[in-house]
């Protein structure tokens, strides 16, 4: 057993925890990172699951990481990170009969020209959409990834667009994905490019604001592409560890509990018996249910927060199938051969049917999936002439058993065979990651949920993770939530970790004490127990 005292403890060495540690270390704080696993990275890790084939275990493509102001500010290229990109960014096969699947090219003119072949008006619409994006890119990214509320970013956006266009853009961002796609484009091909990206979240395509995810990922695809770390996802984690500098990383140190003294986080205890006393802050890169339900004393959390957490909603469980293939994939639509990311299994209407299955607890007969051609994106991932690939899809909400996961994995292979005749014969080996496997590897991925909680409107902004301020500060003084359960949610962008670190730093000094008092008063106002009649 060891006893020590530091300025800050970061619980969890996922990418958000490492970003937070880097920011605190940059400010001169003495920081210890306590990681339960044997290596850092959280959901940003890779391994040779099959000899000779490097495979990303969780996240794989990083448009958010390449564009996020947080990640770009860390200058990770000077810490060994190198990005690789596929010849084309992504594509969407509308059905197994699709022989001309639409794709996004690396050059906007090429994408527009390709879409014009489906409908001339869609080429013009793509140009117009991307032209607007280039004008509002900075305030939009600042709004998405900065702390809530994004006052400065919103003001900058309004100045750029003007009052009339700001009002209409606000309506546009509130649209359901299906409505947004139909308002923007005339052809199903162009619509599917946006709709497939909207499915990276777990909001139904007819839900308000579900179009925002599709819009963001589609514009980033044309802007920065869908890059991958050269050599595997762990190379990104390695760069973040290097960037964290003097912060001390302790792997194999699962946290047992957080002490709260006089309303303040005062110490962190590991299951191995070590105790780290804290002078300034604890930043938790763990899920909200784990933080409030397991790590904190029950009496340190208001009853209303416990009640709110009973309504906490996880995102839909994930099934991931990793493939080692002895040849490139024989797509029926040759346009998909150069795409690092492929969406397939459903067209516009098919996505509605797939989402209905997930909502009603039915295992989809034809799963919609995200498919990654990793060797196409990064030649170092497997031997020449082969392909390291994976498919990623969802189970119905609350369905996490291994048998259901295996059933869906079999159906994934059937869909792939329909889109690429001969695919099954090219499989050297496959490894299925079920919800139980994902959670065993990373406790934050509860039930195979990878987003830290649903991305639907009822659990975003001031409702994330529970009704409150939408900020990283918690009801315990000196304790900050810096995981994907906090605003702005899932994805490898580092914003939750950086927002937590900046909030902790912002509470120092005379102005910081005032800021802390105001925030604490507001938190007390929105979390105090309801009065008994």
Coordinates of C-alpha atoms in Angstrom, one line a residue:
X1 CA 0.0 0.0 0.0
X2 CA 1.3 3.5 -0.9
X3 CA 0.1 6.9 0.2
X4 CA 0.9 10.1 -1.8
X5 CA -0.5 13.5 -2.5
X6 CA -0.8 15.2 -5.9
X7 CA -2.6 18.1 -7.5
X8 CA -4.9 16.0 -9.6
X9 CA -5.9 12.5 -10.2
X10 CA -7.3 11.4 -13.6
X11 CA -9.4 8.2 -13.4
X12 CA -9.1 6.4 -16.7
X13 CA -6.5 6.6 -19.5
X14 CA -8.9 6.7 -22.4
X15 CA -8.3 9.5 -24.9
X16 CA -10.4 12.0 -22.8
X17 CA -8.4 11.2 -19.7
X18 CA -5.1 11.5 -21.5
X19 CA -6.2 14.9 -23.0
X20 CA -7.2 16.1 -19.6
X21 CA -3.9 15.0 -18.1
X22 CA -1.9 16.8 -20.8
X23 CA -3.8 20.0 -20.2
X24 CA -3.2 19.9 -16.4
X25 CA 0.4 18.9 -16.8
X26 CA 0.9 21.8 -19.2
X27 CA -0.4 24.1 -16.4
X28 CA 2.3 22.8 -14.1
X29 CA 0.1 20.5 -12.1
X30 CA 1.3 17.3 -10.5
X31 CA -0.9 14.6 -12.2
X32 CA -1.4 10.9 -11.7
X33 CA -3.5 8.8 -14.2
X34 CA -5.0 5.7 -12.7
X35 CA -6.0 3.2 -15.5
X36 CA -7.8 -0.1 -14.7
X37 CA -6.5 -1.9 -17.9
X38 CA -3.0 -3.1 -18.6
X39 CA -2.4 -0.5 -21.3
X40 CA -3.7 3.1 -22.0
X41 CA -6.0 4.2 -24.7
X42 CA -9.5 3.0 -23.6
X43 CA -11.5 2.6 -26.8
X44 CA -8.5 3.8 -28.9
X45 CA -6.5 0.6 -29.2
X46 CA -5.3 -1.9 -31.7
X47 CA -3.9 -5.4 -31.6
X48 CA -2.9 -8.3 -33.9
X49 CA -6.0 -10.4 -33.3
X50 CA -5.0 -12.6 -36.2
X51 CA -1.3 -13.1 -37.0
X52 CA -0.1 -10.6 -39.5
X53 CA -3.3 -8.5 -39.4
X54 CA -3.4 -5.3 -37.2
X55 CA -7.0 -4.6 -36.1
X56 CA -8.5 -1.7 -34.3
X57 CA -10.3 -3.1 -31.3
X58 CA -12.9 -0.3 -31.0
X59 CA -12.7 3.1 -32.8
X60 CA -11.0 3.1 -36.2
X61 CA -11.6 6.2 -38.4
X62 CA -11.0 9.6 -36.9
X63 CA -12.6 12.6 -38.8
X64 CA -13.5 14.1 -35.4
X65 CA -9.9 13.7 -34.1
X66 CA -8.4 15.2 -37.3
X67 CA -10.7 18.3 -37.1
X68 CA -11.3 18.8 -33.4
X69 CA -9.8 22.0 -32.1
X70 CA -8.8 20.1 -29.0
X71 CA -6.9 17.4 -30.7
X72 CA -5.2 19.6 -33.3
X73 CA -4.1 21.9 -30.4
X74 CA -2.1 19.1 -28.9
X75 CA 0.3 18.9 -31.9
X76 CA 0.3 15.1 -31.8
X77 CA 2.3 14.8 -35.0
X78 CA 5.3 15.9 -33.0
X79 CA 4.7 12.9 -30.7
X80 CA 4.8 10.3 -33.4
X81 CA 1.3 10.4 -34.8
X82 CA 0.9 9.9 -38.6
X83 CA -2.3 9.8 -40.5
X84 CA -3.2 7.6 -43.5
X85 CA -6.1 8.1 -45.8
X86 CA -7.8 5.8 -48.3
X87 CA -8.1 6.7 -52.1
X88 CA -11.7 7.7 -51.6
X89 CA -13.3 8.7 -48.3
X90 CA -16.4 6.6 -47.9
X91 CA -19.3 5.1 -49.9
X92 CA -22.8 3.8 -49.5
X93 CA -24.2 0.8 -51.2
X94 CA -27.9 1.2 -51.5
X95 CA -28.6 -2.5 -52.0
X96 CA -26.9 -5.7 -52.9
X97 CA -27.8 -4.9 -56.6
X98 CA -26.1 -1.5 -56.5
X99 CA -23.4 -1.5 -59.1
X100 CA -22.8 2.3 -58.9
X101 CA -22.6 3.1 -55.2
X102 CA -22.1 6.8 -54.5
X103 CA -18.8 7.8 -52.9
X104 CA -17.2 10.9 -51.4
X105 CA -13.9 11.7 -53.1
X106 CA -11.0 13.6 -51.5
X107 CA -11.6 16.6 -53.8
X108 CA -15.0 18.4 -53.6
X109 CA -15.1 18.9 -57.3
X110 CA -14.8 15.1 -57.9
X111 CA -17.5 14.4 -55.4
X112 CA -19.8 17.0 -57.0
X113 CA -19.2 15.7 -60.5
X114 CA -19.9 12.1 -59.4
X115 CA -23.2 13.2 -57.7
X116 CA -24.2 15.2 -60.7
X117 CA -24.3 11.9 -62.6
X118 CA -27.2 10.8 -60.4
X119 CA -28.9 14.2 -60.6
X120 CA -27.3 17.4 -61.9
X121 CA -28.9 19.4 -59.1
X122 CA -27.1 17.3 -56.5
X123 CA -23.7 18.3 -57.8
X124 CA -24.6 22.0 -57.3
X125 CA -26.1 21.3 -53.9
X126 CA -23.0 19.5 -52.7
X127 CA -20.8 22.5 -53.8
X128 CA -23.2 24.9 -52.1
X129 CA -23.3 22.9 -48.9
X130 CA -19.5 22.6 -48.7
X131 CA -19.0 26.2 -49.5
X132 CA -21.2 27.2 -46.6
X133 CA -19.2 24.8 -44.4
X134 CA -15.9 26.4 -45.2
X135 CA -17.3 29.7 -44.1
X136 CA -18.7 28.5 -40.8
X137 CA -16.2 25.7 -40.0
X138 CA -14.5 27.3 -37.1
X139 CA -17.5 28.5 -35.1
X140 CA -19.3 25.2 -35.8
X141 CA -16.4 23.1 -34.5
X142 CA -16.0 25.4 -31.5
X143 CA -19.7 25.1 -30.8
X144 CA -19.7 21.3 -31.1
X145 CA -16.6 20.7 -29.0
X146 CA -16.4 23.6 -26.6
X147 CA -18.0 23.8 -23.2
X148 CA -21.7 24.4 -22.9
X149 CA -23.2 26.9 -23.5
X150 CA -21.2 27.8 -26.6
X151 CA -21.8 31.6 -26.3
X152 CA -18.8 32.8 -28.2
X153 CA -19.1 30.2 -31.0
X154 CA -22.8 31.0 -31.4
X155 CA -22.1 34.8 -31.6
X156 CA -19.3 34.1 -34.2
X157 CA -21.6 31.9 -36.3
X158 CA -24.3 34.6 -36.2
X159 CA -21.8 37.3 -37.3
X160 CA -20.7 35.1 -40.2
X161 CA -24.2 34.1 -41.5
X162 CA -26.2 37.2 -40.6
X163 CA -29.5 37.2 -38.7
X164 CA -31.7 35.7 -41.5
X165 CA -29.4 32.9 -42.4
X166 CA -28.6 32.1 -38.8
X167 CA -32.3 31.6 -38.1
X168 CA -32.6 29.2 -41.1
X169 CA -29.4 27.4 -40.3
X170 CA -30.8 26.8 -36.8
X171 CA -33.8 25.2 -38.3
X172 CA -31.6 23.1 -40.6
X173 CA -29.6 21.7 -37.7
X174 CA -32.8 20.8 -35.9
X175 CA -34.1 18.7 -38.8
X176 CA -34.5 14.9 -38.6
X177 CA -31.9 13.2 -40.8
X178 CA -34.4 11.9 -43.3
X179 CA -36.0 15.3 -43.8
X180 CA -32.6 17.0 -44.0
X181 CA -31.4 14.6 -46.7
X182 CA -34.6 15.1 -48.7
X183 CA -34.4 18.8 -48.5
X184 CA -30.8 18.9 -49.6
X185 CA -30.7 16.3 -52.4
X186 CA -32.9 14.9 -55.2
X187 CA -31.3 11.5 -55.8
X188 CA -31.3 8.6 -53.3
X189 CA -27.6 8.2 -53.9
X190 CA -26.8 11.6 -52.5
X191 CA -29.3 11.3 -49.7
X192 CA -27.8 8.0 -48.6
X193 CA -24.3 9.6 -48.2
X194 CA -25.8 11.9 -45.5
X195 CA -28.1 9.3 -44.0
X196 CA -25.4 6.7 -43.5
X197 CA -23.4 9.1 -41.5
X198 CA -26.4 10.1 -39.4
X199 CA -26.5 6.4 -38.3
X200 CA -23.2 6.8 -36.5
X201 CA -25.3 8.1 -33.7
X202 CA -28.2 6.1 -32.2
X203 CA -31.0 8.7 -33.0
X204 CA -33.8 7.5 -35.3
X205 CA -33.6 9.2 -38.7
X206 CA -37.0 10.8 -38.1
X207 CA -36.0 12.2 -34.7
X208 CA -35.4 16.0 -34.4
X209 CA -31.7 17.0 -34.5
X210 CA -30.7 13.6 -35.9
X211 CA -29.5 15.3 -39.1
X212 CA -26.8 17.2 -37.2
X213 CA -24.6 14.2 -36.9
X214 CA -25.0 13.3 -40.5
X215 CA -24.2 16.9 -41.6
X216 CA -21.1 17.1 -39.4
X217 CA -19.6 13.8 -40.5
X218 CA -20.5 14.4 -44.1
X219 CA -18.8 17.8 -44.2
X220 CA -15.8 16.5 -42.3
X221 CA -15.5 13.7 -44.8
X222 CA -15.1 16.2 -47.6
X223 CA -13.0 18.5 -45.4
X224 CA -10.4 16.3 -43.6
X225 CA -11.4 12.8 -44.8
X226 CA -11.7 9.8 -42.6
X227 CA -8.1 9.3 -41.6
X228 CA -6.6 6.4 -39.6
X229 CA -3.4 6.4 -37.5
X230 CA -0.7 4.8 -39.5
X231 CA 0.1 1.5 -37.8
X232 CA -3.1 1.2 -35.8
X233 CA -5.3 3.0 -33.3
X234 CA -2.8 2.4 -30.5
X235 CA -0.4 4.8 -32.3
X236 CA -2.9 7.6 -31.5
X237 CA -3.0 6.5 -27.8
X238 CA 0.8 6.3 -27.8
X239 CA 1.0 9.9 -29.0
X240 CA -1.5 11.1 -26.4
X241 CA 0.6 9.4 -23.6
X242 CA 3.7 11.1 -24.9
X243 CA 1.8 14.4 -25.1
X244 CA 0.7 14.0 -21.4
X245 CA 4.3 14.7 -20.6
X246 CA 5.1 14.6 -16.9
X247 CA 1.8 13.1 -15.9
X248 CA 2.4 9.8 -14.3
X249 CA 0.5 6.9 -15.9
X250 CA -0.3 3.9 -13.6
X251 CA -1.9 1.0 -15.6
X252 CA -3.4 -2.0 -13.8
X253 CA -4.7 0.4 -11.1
X254 CA -8.5 0.1 -11.1
X255 CA -10.2 2.7 -8.8
X256 CA -12.3 1.4 -5.9
X257 CA -13.7 4.6 -4.5
X258 CA -13.4 8.4 -4.2
X259 CA -13.4 10.0 -0.8
X260 CA -15.5 13.1 -0.2
X261 CA -14.6 15.3 2.8
X262 CA -16.8 18.3 3.6
X263 CA -18.4 18.1 0.1
X264 CA -15.0 18.0 -1.7
X265 CA -13.2 15.1 -3.5
X266 CA -10.2 14.5 -1.3
X267 CA -8.7 11.2 -2.2
X268 CA -8.9 8.3 -4.6
X269 CA -8.4 4.7 -3.5
X270 CA -7.4 1.9 -5.8
X271 CA -8.5 -1.7 -5.5
X272 CA -4.9 -2.6 -5.0
X273 CA -4.9 -0.7 -1.7
X274 CA -3.1 2.5 -2.8
X275 CA -4.4 5.9 -1.8
X276 CA -3.8 9.2 -3.7
X277 CA -4.8 12.4 -1.8
X278 CA -5.8 15.3 -4.0
X279 CA -5.0 19.0 -3.6
X280 CA -7.1 20.4 -6.4
X281 CA -9.1 18.1 -8.7
X282 CA -10.3 14.6 -9.7
X283 CA -11.2 14.2 -13.3
X284 CA -13.2 11.0 -14.1
X285 CA -13.0 9.5 -17.5
X286 CA -15.6 6.9 -16.6
X287 CA -19.3 6.6 -17.4
X288 CA -21.7 8.6 -15.4
X289 CA -23.5 5.6 -13.9
X290 CA -20.1 4.2 -12.7
X291 CA -19.0 7.5 -11.2
X292 CA -22.2 8.3 -9.3
X293 CA -23.3 4.7 -8.7
X294 CA -20.1 3.0 -7.8
X295 CA -17.2 5.3 -7.1
X296 CA -18.8 8.0 -4.9
X297 CA -20.4 7.5 -1.5
X298 CA -24.1 7.3 -1.9
X299 CA -24.7 10.2 0.6
X300 CA -22.3 12.5 -1.4
X301 CA -24.8 12.6 -4.3
X302 CA -28.2 14.3 -4.0
X303 CA -31.2 11.9 -4.1
X304 CA -32.5 13.7 -7.2
X305 CA -29.3 12.8 -9.1
X306 CA -29.7 9.2 -8.1
X307 CA -33.3 9.4 -9.3
X308 CA -32.2 11.0 -12.6
X309 CA -29.7 8.2 -13.2
X310 CA -32.4 5.6 -13.1
X311 CA -33.5 7.2 -16.4
X312 CA -30.0 7.2 -17.9
X313 CA -30.2 5.6 -21.3
X314 CA -27.3 3.7 -22.9
X315 CA -26.8 3.7 -26.6
X316 CA -27.6 0.6 -28.6
X317 CA -25.2 -2.4 -28.1
X318 CA -22.5 -3.0 -30.7
X319 CA -21.4 -6.2 -32.5
X320 CA -18.1 -5.9 -34.3
X321 CA -16.7 -8.6 -36.6
X322 CA -13.0 -8.5 -37.6
X323 CA -11.9 -10.2 -40.8
X324 CA -8.5 -11.3 -42.1
X325 CA -9.0 -11.6 -45.9
X326 CA -6.7 -13.2 -48.4
X327 CA -7.5 -10.7 -51.1
X328 CA -9.2 -7.3 -51.7
X329 CA -12.9 -7.3 -51.4
X330 CA -14.7 -8.2 -54.7
X331 CA -17.4 -5.5 -54.4
X332 CA -20.3 -5.7 -56.9
X333 CA -19.9 -1.9 -57.1
X334 CA -16.3 -1.2 -58.0
X335 CA -16.6 2.4 -56.7
X336 CA -16.3 1.0 -53.2
X337 CA -12.9 -0.6 -53.7
X338 CA -11.0 2.6 -52.8
X339 CA -13.2 3.6 -49.9
X340 CA -11.9 3.2 -46.4
X341 CA -15.4 3.3 -44.9
X342 CA -18.4 1.7 -46.5
X343 CA -22.0 1.9 -45.4
X344 CA -24.2 -1.0 -46.6
X345 CA -27.2 -3.1 -45.9
X346 CA -29.9 -0.5 -46.3
X347 CA -31.1 2.4 -48.5
X348 CA -33.2 5.4 -47.4
X349 CA -36.3 3.3 -46.6
X350 CA -34.3 0.3 -45.5
X351 CA -32.7 2.4 -42.7
X352 CA -36.2 3.2 -41.3
X353 CA -37.0 -0.6 -41.3
X354 CA -33.6 -1.4 -39.6
X355 CA -34.1 1.3 -36.9
X356 CA -37.7 -0.1 -36.3
X357 CA -36.2 -3.5 -35.7
X358 CA -33.8 -2.0 -33.1
X359 CA -36.5 -0.1 -31.4
X360 CA -38.9 -3.0 -31.2
X361 CA -36.4 -5.6 -30.0
X362 CA -36.1 -7.6 -33.3
X363 CA -32.8 -8.9 -34.5
X364 CA -32.5 -7.4 -38.1
X365 CA -32.5 -10.0 -40.9
X366 CA -30.5 -7.6 -43.0
X367 CA -28.3 -5.5 -40.6
X368 CA -27.2 -2.0 -41.8
X369 CA -23.5 -1.8 -41.0
X370 CA -20.4 0.3 -41.1
X371 CA -17.6 -1.6 -42.8
X372 CA -13.9 -0.7 -42.6
X373 CA -11.3 -1.6 -45.2
X374 CA -8.3 -0.9 -43.1
X375 CA -5.5 -2.0 -45.4
X376 CA -7.1 0.1 -48.1
X377 CA -6.7 3.1 -45.7
X378 CA -3.3 2.1 -44.3
X379 CA -1.2 -0.4 -46.2
X380 CA 0.7 -1.3 -43.0
X381 CA -2.2 -3.2 -41.5
X382 CA -1.8 -6.5 -43.4
X383 CA 0.5 -8.3 -45.9
X384 CA 0.5 -7.2 -49.5
X385 CA -2.5 -8.4 -51.5
X386 CA -4.7 -9.0 -48.3
X387 CA -7.2 -6.9 -46.4
X388 CA -7.7 -6.3 -42.7
X389 CA -11.3 -5.4 -42.4
X390 CA -14.2 -5.2 -39.9
X391 CA -18.0 -4.8 -39.8
X392 CA -19.8 -2.9 -37.1
X393 CA -23.5 -3.0 -36.4
X394 CA -26.0 -2.8 -33.6
X395 CA -28.3 -5.0 -31.6
X396 CA -31.7 -3.8 -30.3
X397 CA -31.4 -1.7 -27.2
X398 CA -31.1 -3.9 -24.1
X399 CA -30.2 -7.0 -26.1
X400 CA -26.7 -8.0 -25.2
X401 CA -26.5 -11.8 -25.0
X402 CA -23.9 -13.7 -26.9
X403 CA -26.3 -15.8 -28.9
X404 CA -28.0 -12.8 -30.4
X405 CA -24.7 -11.2 -31.2
X406 CA -23.6 -14.4 -33.0
X407 CA -26.8 -14.5 -34.9
X408 CA -26.3 -10.9 -36.1
X409 CA -22.6 -11.6 -36.9
X410 CA -23.8 -14.5 -39.2
X411 CA -26.3 -12.2 -40.9
X412 CA -23.6 -9.5 -41.4
X413 CA -21.5 -12.1 -43.3
X414 CA -24.5 -12.9 -45.5
X415 CA -25.1 -9.3 -46.4
X416 CA -21.4 -8.8 -47.2
X417 CA -21.6 -11.9 -49.5
X418 CA -24.5 -10.4 -51.3
X419 CA -22.7 -7.1 -51.9
X420 CA -19.4 -8.7 -52.7
X421 CA -19.9 -12.2 -54.2
X422 CA -16.9 -14.4 -53.1
X423 CA -16.4 -12.5 -49.9
X424 CA -16.9 -15.5 -47.7
X425 CA -14.3 -17.5 -49.6
X426 CA -11.7 -14.9 -48.9
X427 CA -11.9 -15.1 -45.1
X428 CA -8.7 -16.5 -43.5
X429 CA -10.1 -15.9 -40.0
X430 CA -12.7 -13.8 -38.2
X431 CA -13.1 -12.6 -34.6
X432 CA -16.4 -11.5 -33.3
X433 CA -16.5 -8.9 -30.5
X434 CA -19.8 -9.2 -28.7
X435 CA -21.2 -6.7 -26.2
X436 CA -19.8 -8.9 -23.4
X437 CA -16.4 -8.9 -25.0
X438 CA -16.4 -5.1 -25.4
X439 CA -17.3 -4.6 -21.8
X440 CA -14.8 -7.1 -20.6
X441 CA -12.1 -5.1 -22.4
X442 CA -13.3 -1.7 -21.2
X443 CA -15.8 -1.2 -18.4
X444 CA -16.9 2.1 -19.8
X445 CA -18.5 0.2 -22.7
X446 CA -21.4 -1.0 -20.6
X447 CA -23.5 -3.6 -22.4
X448 CA -21.5 -3.0 -25.6
X449 CA -22.6 0.7 -25.7
X450 CA -19.7 2.8 -27.2
X451 CA -21.1 6.3 -27.0
X452 CA -21.2 6.9 -23.2
X453 CA -25.0 7.0 -23.4
X454 CA -27.6 7.7 -26.1
X455 CA -26.9 10.6 -28.4
X456 CA -30.6 11.4 -28.7
X457 CA -31.8 14.9 -27.7
X458 CA -33.2 13.9 -24.4
X459 CA -29.7 13.1 -23.2
X460 CA -27.6 15.9 -24.8
X461 CA -26.6 19.4 -24.0
X462 CA -28.1 20.4 -20.6
X463 CA -29.5 16.9 -20.2
X464 CA -26.2 15.1 -20.4
X465 CA -25.7 12.9 -18.5
X466 CA -28.7 14.0 -16.4
X467 CA -30.6 17.3 -16.3
X468 CA -28.2 20.0 -15.1
X469 CA -25.9 22.5 -16.6
X470 CA -24.4 20.4 -19.4
X471 CA -20.9 21.0 -18.0
X472 CA -18.2 18.9 -16.5
X473 CA -18.5 20.2 -13.0
X474 CA -20.3 17.8 -10.7
X475 CA -22.2 18.1 -7.4
X476 CA -19.0 17.3 -5.6
X477 CA -16.5 20.1 -5.3
X478 CA -13.3 19.4 -7.2
X479 CA -14.7 16.5 -9.1
X480 CA -15.2 16.7 -12.9
X481 CA -16.8 14.3 -15.3
X482 CA -14.5 14.1 -18.4
X483 CA -15.8 11.1 -20.3
X484 CA -18.1 10.6 -23.3
X485 CA -21.0 10.6 -20.7
X486 CA -20.4 14.3 -20.5
X487 CA -21.1 17.0 -23.1
X488 CA -20.5 16.8 -26.1
X489 CA -20.7 13.0 -26.0
X490 CA -19.1 10.1 -27.8
X491 CA -16.5 10.2 -30.6
X492 CA -12.7 10.6 -30.4
X493 CA -12.4 14.4 -30.2
X494 CA -11.0 14.9 -26.7
X495 CA -13.5 17.6 -25.9
X496 CA -15.0 16.1 -22.8
X497 CA -11.5 15.7 -21.3
X498 CA -10.3 19.2 -22.3
X499 CA -13.6 20.8 -21.0
X500 CA -13.1 19.0 -17.6
X501 CA -9.4 20.1 -17.4
X502 CA -10.3 23.7 -18.3
X503 CA -13.1 23.8 -15.7
X504 CA -10.7 22.5 -13.1
X505 CA -8.1 25.1 -14.0
X506 CA -10.7 27.8 -14.2
X507 CA -11.6 27.3 -10.5
X508 CA -8.1 28.5 -9.4
X509 CA -7.3 32.0 -8.2
X510 CA -9.6 34.8 -7.1
X511 CA -11.8 34.8 -10.2
X512 CA -11.8 31.0 -10.1
X513 CA -13.3 31.0 -6.6
X514 CA -16.1 33.3 -7.8
X515 CA -16.7 31.1 -10.8
X516 CA -16.7 28.0 -8.6
X517 CA -19.2 29.6 -6.2
X518 CA -21.6 30.6 -9.1
X519 CA -21.4 27.1 -10.7
X520 CA -21.9 25.4 -7.3
X521 CA -25.0 27.5 -6.6
X522 CA -26.5 26.7 -10.0
X523 CA -25.8 23.0 -9.6
X524 CA -27.4 23.0 -6.2
X525 CA -30.4 24.8 -7.7
X526 CA -31.0 22.2 -10.4
X527 CA -30.1 19.1 -8.4
X528 CA -31.6 19.8 -4.9
X529 CA -34.1 17.3 -3.7
X530 CA -37.7 18.1 -4.3
X531 CA -39.6 19.4 -1.4
X532 CA -42.0 17.0 0.3
X533 CA -45.6 18.1 0.2

